[in-house]
XYZ file of C-alpha atoms in Angstrom:
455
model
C -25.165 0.586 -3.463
C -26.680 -1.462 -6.376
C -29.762 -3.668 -5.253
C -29.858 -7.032 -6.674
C -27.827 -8.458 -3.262
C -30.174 -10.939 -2.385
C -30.875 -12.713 -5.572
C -27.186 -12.625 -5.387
C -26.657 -14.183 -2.084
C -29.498 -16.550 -2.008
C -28.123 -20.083 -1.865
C -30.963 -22.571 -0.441
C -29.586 -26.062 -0.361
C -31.824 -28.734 -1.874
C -32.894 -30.658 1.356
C -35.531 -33.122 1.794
C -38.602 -32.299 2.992
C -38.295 -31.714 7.213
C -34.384 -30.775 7.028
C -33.400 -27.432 7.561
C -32.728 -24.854 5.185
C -28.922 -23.648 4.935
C -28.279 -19.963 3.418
C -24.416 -18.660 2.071
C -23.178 -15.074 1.554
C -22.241 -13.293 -1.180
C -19.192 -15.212 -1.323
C -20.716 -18.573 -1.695
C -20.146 -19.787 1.825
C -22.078 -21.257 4.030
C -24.424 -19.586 6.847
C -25.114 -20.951 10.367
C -28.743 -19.329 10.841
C -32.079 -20.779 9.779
C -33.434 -17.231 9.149
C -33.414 -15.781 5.578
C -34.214 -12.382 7.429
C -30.902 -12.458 9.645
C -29.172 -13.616 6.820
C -30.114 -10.887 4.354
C -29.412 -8.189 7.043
C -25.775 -10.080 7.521
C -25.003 -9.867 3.741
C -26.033 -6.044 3.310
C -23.951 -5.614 6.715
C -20.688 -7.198 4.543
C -21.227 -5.397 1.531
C -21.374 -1.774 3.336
C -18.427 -2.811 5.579
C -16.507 -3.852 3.137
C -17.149 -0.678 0.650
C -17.404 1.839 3.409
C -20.325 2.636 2.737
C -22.288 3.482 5.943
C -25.117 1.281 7.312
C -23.608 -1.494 7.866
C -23.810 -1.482 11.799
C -27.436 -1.148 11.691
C -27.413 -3.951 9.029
C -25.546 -6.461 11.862
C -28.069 -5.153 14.357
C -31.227 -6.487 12.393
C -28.923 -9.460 11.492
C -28.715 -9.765 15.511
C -32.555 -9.040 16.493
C -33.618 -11.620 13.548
C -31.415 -14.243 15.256
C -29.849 -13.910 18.322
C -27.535 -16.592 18.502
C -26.048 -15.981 14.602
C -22.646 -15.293 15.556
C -20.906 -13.991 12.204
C -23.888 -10.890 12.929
C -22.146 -10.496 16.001
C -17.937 -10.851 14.848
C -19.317 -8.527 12.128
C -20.176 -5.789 14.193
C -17.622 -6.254 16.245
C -15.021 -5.518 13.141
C -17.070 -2.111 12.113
C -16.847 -1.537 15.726
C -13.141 -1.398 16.541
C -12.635 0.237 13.212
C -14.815 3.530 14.307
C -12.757 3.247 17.969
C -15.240 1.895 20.098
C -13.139 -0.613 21.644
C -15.502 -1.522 24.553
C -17.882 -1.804 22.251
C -16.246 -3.780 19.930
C -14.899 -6.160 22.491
C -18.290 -7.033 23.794
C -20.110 -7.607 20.670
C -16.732 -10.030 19.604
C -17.165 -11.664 23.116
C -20.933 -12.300 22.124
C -19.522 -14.215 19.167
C -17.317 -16.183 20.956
C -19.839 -17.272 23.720
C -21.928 -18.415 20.640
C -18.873 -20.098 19.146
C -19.312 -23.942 20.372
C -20.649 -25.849 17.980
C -20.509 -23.799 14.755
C -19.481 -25.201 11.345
C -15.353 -25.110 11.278
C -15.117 -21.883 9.045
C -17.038 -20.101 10.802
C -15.511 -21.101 14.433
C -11.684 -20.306 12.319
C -13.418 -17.025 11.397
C -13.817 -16.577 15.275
C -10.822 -17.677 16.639
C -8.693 -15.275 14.160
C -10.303 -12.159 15.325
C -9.971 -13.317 18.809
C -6.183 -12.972 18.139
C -6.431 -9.900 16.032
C -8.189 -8.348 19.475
C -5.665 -9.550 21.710
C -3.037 -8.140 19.374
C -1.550 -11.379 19.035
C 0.125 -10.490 15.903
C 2.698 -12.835 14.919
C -0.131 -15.539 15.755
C -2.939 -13.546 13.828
C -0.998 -13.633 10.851
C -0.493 -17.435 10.934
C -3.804 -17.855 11.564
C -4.739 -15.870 8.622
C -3.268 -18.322 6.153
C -4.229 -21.157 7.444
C -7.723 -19.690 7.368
C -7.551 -18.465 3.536
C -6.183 -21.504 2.506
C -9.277 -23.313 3.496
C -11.632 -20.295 2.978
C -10.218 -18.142 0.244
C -13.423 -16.374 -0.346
C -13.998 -15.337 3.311
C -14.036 -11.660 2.669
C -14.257 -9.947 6.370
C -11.472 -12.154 7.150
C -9.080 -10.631 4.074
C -10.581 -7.120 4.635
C -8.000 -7.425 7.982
C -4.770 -7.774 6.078
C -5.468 -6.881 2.859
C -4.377 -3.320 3.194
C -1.052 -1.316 4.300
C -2.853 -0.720 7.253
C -4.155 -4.147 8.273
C -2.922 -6.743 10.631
C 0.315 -7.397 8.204
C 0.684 -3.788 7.257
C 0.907 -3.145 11.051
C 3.086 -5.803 11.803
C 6.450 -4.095 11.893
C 7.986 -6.158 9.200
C 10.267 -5.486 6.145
C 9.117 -6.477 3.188
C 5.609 -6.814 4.523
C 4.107 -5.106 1.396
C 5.254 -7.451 -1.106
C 4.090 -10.204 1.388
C 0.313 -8.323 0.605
C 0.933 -8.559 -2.807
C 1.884 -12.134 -3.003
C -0.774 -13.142 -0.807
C -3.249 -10.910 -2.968
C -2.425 -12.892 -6.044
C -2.166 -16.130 -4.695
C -5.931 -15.721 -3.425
C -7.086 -14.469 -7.057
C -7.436 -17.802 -8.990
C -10.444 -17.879 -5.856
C -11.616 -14.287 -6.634
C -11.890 -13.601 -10.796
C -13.138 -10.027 -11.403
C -14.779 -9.209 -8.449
C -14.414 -5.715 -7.345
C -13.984 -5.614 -4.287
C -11.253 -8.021 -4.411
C -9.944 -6.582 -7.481
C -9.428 -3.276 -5.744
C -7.314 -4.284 -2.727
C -5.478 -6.552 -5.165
C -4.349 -3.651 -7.560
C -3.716 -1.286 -4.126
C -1.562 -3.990 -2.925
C 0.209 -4.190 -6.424
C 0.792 -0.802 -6.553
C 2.501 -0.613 -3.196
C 4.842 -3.104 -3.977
C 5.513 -0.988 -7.213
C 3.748 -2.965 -9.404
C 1.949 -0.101 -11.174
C 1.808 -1.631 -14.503
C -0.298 -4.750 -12.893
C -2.012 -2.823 -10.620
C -3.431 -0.061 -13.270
C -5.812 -2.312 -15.223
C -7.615 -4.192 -12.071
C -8.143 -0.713 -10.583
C -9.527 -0.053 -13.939
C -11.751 -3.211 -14.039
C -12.758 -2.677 -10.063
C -13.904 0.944 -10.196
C -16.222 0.379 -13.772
C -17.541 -3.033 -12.044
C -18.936 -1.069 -9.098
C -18.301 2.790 -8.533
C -19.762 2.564 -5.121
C -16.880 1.063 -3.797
C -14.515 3.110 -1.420
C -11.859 0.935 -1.609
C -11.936 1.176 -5.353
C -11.788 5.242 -5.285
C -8.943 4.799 -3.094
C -6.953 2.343 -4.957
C -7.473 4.358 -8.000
C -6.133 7.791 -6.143
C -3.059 5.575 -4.747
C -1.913 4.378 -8.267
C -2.322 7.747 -9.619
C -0.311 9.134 -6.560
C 2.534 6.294 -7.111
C 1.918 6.823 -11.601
C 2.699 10.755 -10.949
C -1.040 11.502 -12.306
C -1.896 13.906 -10.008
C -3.836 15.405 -12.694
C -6.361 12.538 -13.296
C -6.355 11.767 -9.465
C -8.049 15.269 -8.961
C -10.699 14.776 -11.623
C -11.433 11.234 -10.267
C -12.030 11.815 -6.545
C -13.780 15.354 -6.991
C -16.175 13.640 -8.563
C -16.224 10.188 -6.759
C -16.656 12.352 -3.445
C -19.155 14.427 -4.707
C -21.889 11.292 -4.091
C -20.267 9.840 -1.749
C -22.104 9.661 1.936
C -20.405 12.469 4.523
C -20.679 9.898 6.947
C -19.159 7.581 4.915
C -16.084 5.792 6.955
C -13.167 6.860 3.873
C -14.849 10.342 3.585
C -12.225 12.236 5.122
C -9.250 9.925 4.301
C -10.197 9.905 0.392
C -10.266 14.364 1.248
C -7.682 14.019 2.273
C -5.779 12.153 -0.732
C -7.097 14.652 -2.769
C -5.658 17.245 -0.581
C -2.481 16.114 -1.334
C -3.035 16.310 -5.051
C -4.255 20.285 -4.833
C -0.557 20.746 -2.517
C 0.828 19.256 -5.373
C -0.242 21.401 -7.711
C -0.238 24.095 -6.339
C -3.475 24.880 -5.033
C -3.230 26.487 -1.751
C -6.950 27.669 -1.086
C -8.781 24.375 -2.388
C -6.560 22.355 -0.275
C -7.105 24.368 2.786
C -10.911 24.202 1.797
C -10.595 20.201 1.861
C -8.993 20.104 5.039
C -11.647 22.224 6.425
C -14.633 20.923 5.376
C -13.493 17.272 5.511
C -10.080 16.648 7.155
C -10.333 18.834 10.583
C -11.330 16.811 13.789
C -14.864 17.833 13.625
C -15.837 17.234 10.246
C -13.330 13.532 9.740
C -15.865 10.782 9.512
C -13.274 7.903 10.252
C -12.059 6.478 13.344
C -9.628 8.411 16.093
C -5.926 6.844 14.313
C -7.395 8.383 10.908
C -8.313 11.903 12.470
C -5.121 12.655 14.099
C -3.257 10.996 11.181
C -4.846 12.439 8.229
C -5.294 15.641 10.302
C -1.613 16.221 11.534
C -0.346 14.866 8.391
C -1.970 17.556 6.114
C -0.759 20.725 8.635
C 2.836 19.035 8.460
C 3.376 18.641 4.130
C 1.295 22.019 4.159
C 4.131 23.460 6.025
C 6.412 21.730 4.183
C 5.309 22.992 1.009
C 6.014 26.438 2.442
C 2.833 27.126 3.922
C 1.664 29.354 7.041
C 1.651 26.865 10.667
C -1.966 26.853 11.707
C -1.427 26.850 15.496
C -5.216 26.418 16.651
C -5.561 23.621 14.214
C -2.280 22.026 15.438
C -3.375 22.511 19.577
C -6.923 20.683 18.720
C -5.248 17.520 17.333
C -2.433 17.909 20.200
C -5.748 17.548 22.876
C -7.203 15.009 20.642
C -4.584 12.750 20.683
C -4.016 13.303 24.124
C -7.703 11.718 24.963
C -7.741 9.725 22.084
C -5.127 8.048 21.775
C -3.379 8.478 25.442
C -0.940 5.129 24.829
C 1.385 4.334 22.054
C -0.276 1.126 20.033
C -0.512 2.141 16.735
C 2.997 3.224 14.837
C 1.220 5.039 11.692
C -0.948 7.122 14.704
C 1.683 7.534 16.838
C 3.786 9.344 14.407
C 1.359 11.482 13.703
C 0.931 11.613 17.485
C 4.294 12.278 18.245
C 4.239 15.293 15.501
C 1.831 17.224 17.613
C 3.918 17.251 20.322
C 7.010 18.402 18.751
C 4.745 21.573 17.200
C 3.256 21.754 20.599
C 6.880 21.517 22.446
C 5.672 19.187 25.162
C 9.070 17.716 25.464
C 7.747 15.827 28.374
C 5.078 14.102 26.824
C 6.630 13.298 23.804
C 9.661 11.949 26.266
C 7.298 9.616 27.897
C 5.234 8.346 24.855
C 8.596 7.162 23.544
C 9.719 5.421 26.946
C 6.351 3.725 26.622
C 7.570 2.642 23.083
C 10.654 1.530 23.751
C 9.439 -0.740 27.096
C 6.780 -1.949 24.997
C 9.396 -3.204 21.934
C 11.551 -4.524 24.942
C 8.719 -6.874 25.667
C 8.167 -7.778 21.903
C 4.504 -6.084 22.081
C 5.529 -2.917 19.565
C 5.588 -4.203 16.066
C 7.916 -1.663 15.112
C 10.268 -2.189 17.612
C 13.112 0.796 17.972
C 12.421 2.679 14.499
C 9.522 4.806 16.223
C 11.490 5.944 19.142
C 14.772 7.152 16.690
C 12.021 8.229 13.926
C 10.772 10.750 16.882
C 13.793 12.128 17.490
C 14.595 13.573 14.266
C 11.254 15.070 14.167
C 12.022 16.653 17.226
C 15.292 17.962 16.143
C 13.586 19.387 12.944
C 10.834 21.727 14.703
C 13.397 22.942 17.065
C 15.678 23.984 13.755
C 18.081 21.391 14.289
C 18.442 20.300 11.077
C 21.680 18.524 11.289
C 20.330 16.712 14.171
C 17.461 15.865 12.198
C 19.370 14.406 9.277
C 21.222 12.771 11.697
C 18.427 10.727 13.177
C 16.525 10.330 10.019
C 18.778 9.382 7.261
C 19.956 5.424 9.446
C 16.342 5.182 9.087
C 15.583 5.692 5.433
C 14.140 2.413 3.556
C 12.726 1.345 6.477
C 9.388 3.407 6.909
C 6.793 0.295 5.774
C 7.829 -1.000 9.557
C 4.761 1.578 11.290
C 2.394 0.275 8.813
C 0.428 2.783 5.739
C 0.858 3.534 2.467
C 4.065 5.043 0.145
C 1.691 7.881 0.066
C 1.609 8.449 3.846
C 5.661 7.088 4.357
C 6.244 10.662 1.669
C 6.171 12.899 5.142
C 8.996 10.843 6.364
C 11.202 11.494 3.224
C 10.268 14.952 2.494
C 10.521 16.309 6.179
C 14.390 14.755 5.330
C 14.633 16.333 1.935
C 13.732 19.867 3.859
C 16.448 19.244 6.564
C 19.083 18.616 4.186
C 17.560 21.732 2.005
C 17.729 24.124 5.273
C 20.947 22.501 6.622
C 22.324 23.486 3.236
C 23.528 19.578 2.682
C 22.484 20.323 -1.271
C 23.970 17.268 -2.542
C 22.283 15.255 0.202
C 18.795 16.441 -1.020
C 19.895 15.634 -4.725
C 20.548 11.592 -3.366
C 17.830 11.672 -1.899
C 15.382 12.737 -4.634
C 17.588 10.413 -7.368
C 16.848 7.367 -4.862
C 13.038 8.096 -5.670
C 10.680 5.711 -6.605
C 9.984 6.175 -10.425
C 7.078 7.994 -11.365
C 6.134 8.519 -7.963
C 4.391 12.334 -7.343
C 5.821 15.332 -7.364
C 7.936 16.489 -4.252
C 5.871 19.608 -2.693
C 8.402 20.656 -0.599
C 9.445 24.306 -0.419
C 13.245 25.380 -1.841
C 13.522 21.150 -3.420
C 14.076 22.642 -7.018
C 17.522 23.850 -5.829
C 18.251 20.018 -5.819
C 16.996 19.149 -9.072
């Protein structure tokens, strides 16, 4: 990270003599402590949270010892919290914020409120609140850094069409924003998932030459690339990007794991299997428990796809994982991923019950994604038993619809290609042919065993 933050950030109001001092973030918005130390800990907490770059816990802390009763130090680490999976954790510390909430300057009691909803998995209610709040507060970064993804609170919503609603509330926020990088970033990843590659290419561009230590920027860039079919300059890019980038770093193991995906694609078997060990497998991921098991279980699954050996030891440790981790449905993009570990495991009986816990949860309007998970399931299951007809069956209703779990194109791919394969090995040729002529232009390549039979 650059230095150069606090003459940045500094923002003393002119007060008369007696009056207390008033101090903003980077962001140019006001501060509720009276101490420059809490606030310079608070500012170098938001700029490592919202690059990834790790610290920024600690950072909060000091914000918190400096002054107890600043309540953005506390919200703050309450975000980096839940984001690792500490969830008691990350409830208390946003509780601490609350209790301190009485009294604070509207934006920051807004700020407040809206992650008390985002907590409570209010969602429908989180996402109002999130536009009333920008509206007033464009510039309120930590607040943005919740939806301004495919896997934030509207990614995660369940809705169609939720990633051009990103994109349209990414550029109606960036009169607020000019070329800022991080902004600039999640505005060009959001572009880019609504297929706007010829927008998105030049803020990427911008974002990643403004400030290279930026993981959102390294990961926008590999996601155009992926969606531009430059799998080429996506390998170059992150091999290098990753090569000074902290192992402890939060997108360490997701932005392996896009690069992963870019050796598969071209064909390299052993660097790929390299990656995954040294930065995808559970005990070397550096994210959260919904990015191990996902990133994890999605690299065995297009590895196998691409028509390579089933590692069964690998596939039992995420099966356990998951099992501790992630013991109730919540989540769709992890409870795919979820749900593929017990088809390759063949517990039938869990995988029957994790999808009766879906289904009563969509009955009582508390799973975003409603029915799609519970079909979605069952042609996965069909597929690793070899019923491929099955499969096709309970896949195809479904295509066009994957952006309703939440994630990227780039992770939605395992739900089309594990299609493609069925109709491949159920010998539905002219199936696979539609299938692949219905895909997004210059998109990557298809690494999926047998698919140039349908070209």
């Amino acid at each position: 990270m650059k230095d150069g933050w606090r003459q940045r950030t500094r923002s003393l109001l002119n007060k008369p003599t007696g009056v207390i001092h008033m101090y903003a973030d980077r962001y140019g918005l006001a501060l509720s402590t009276t101490s420059a130390d809490a606030r310079d800990a608070y500012v170098q907490g938001c700029d490592l949270a919202l690059t990834f770059y790790p610290g920024a816990l600690e950072a909060y802390e000091r914000a918190i010892a400096a002054d107890p009763g600043f309540a953005l130090a506390h919200s703050g680490k309450a975000q980096v919290l839940i984001r690792e999976g500490n969830v008691p954790a990350a409830r208390a510390a946003l509780a601490a914020a609350s209790n301190l909430a009485a009294g604070l300057p509207p934006r920051e009691s807004s700020h407040i409120a809206f992650l008390e909803l985002v907590f409570a998995g209010r969602t429908d209610a989180a996402i109002a609140a999130l536009y009333t709040h920008l509206a007033a507060w464009p510039r309120d970064a930590l607040v943005l850094s919740t939806a301004a993804n495919p896997n934030g609170l509207i990614g995660a919503s369940g809705r169609l069409g939720q990633k051009h609603d990103i994109a349209a509330l990414m550029d109606s926020l960036a009169p607020h924003w000019g070329d800022d990088f991080w902004f600039l970033s999640h505005h060009a990843m959001a572009l880019s998932e609504d297929g706007q590659l010829a927008a998105a290419r030049p803020k990427i561009e911008r974002s990643v030459a403004a400030n290279p230590n930026n993981a959102h920027g390294a990961h926008g860039f590999a996601h155009v690339c992926y969606e531009s079919g430059e799998p080429d300059t996506a390998r170059a890019y992150l091999s290098s990007w990753l090569a000074t980038y902290p192992r402890d770093g939060f997108f360490h193991g997701h932005l392996s794991w896009h690069l992963s995906l870019f050796e598969l694609q071209a064909g390299h078997w052993d660097e790929a299997v390299r990656l995954y060990r040294d930065a995808i497998a559970l005990d070397r991921h550096s994210g959260g428990p919904q990015q191990r098991v996902s990133d994890g279980a999605a690299f065995l699954w297009r590895s196998e796809l691409a028509g390579h050996p089933r590692d069964a030891a690998a596939w039992r440790a995420i099966y356990e994982y998951g099992k501790s981790a992630l013991p109730q449905p919540g989540n769709g993009l992890a409870d795919l991923h979820v749900i593929l570990a017990q088809a390759v495991m063949g517990d039938d009986a869990g995988l029957d019950a994790r999808v009766r816990q879906m289904e009563a949860l969509a009955r009582e309007g508390r799973y975003p994604s409603g029915s799609y998970l519970p079909s979605l399931s069952r042609g996965f299951a069909a597929f690793e038993r070899g019923d491929f007809s099955a499969a096709i069956d309970a896949l195809a209703p479904l295509a066009g619809e994957n952006e309703r779990i939440g994630g990227s194109r780039a992770q939605h791919d395992l739900i089309d290609f594990t299609l493609m394969k069925a109709c491949l090995e159920a010998g539905r040729l002219e199936e696979a042919q539609r299938l692949l002529g219905t895909r997004r232009p210059g998109a990557s390549g298809v690494p999926v065993i047998g698919i140039a039979a349908a070209h």
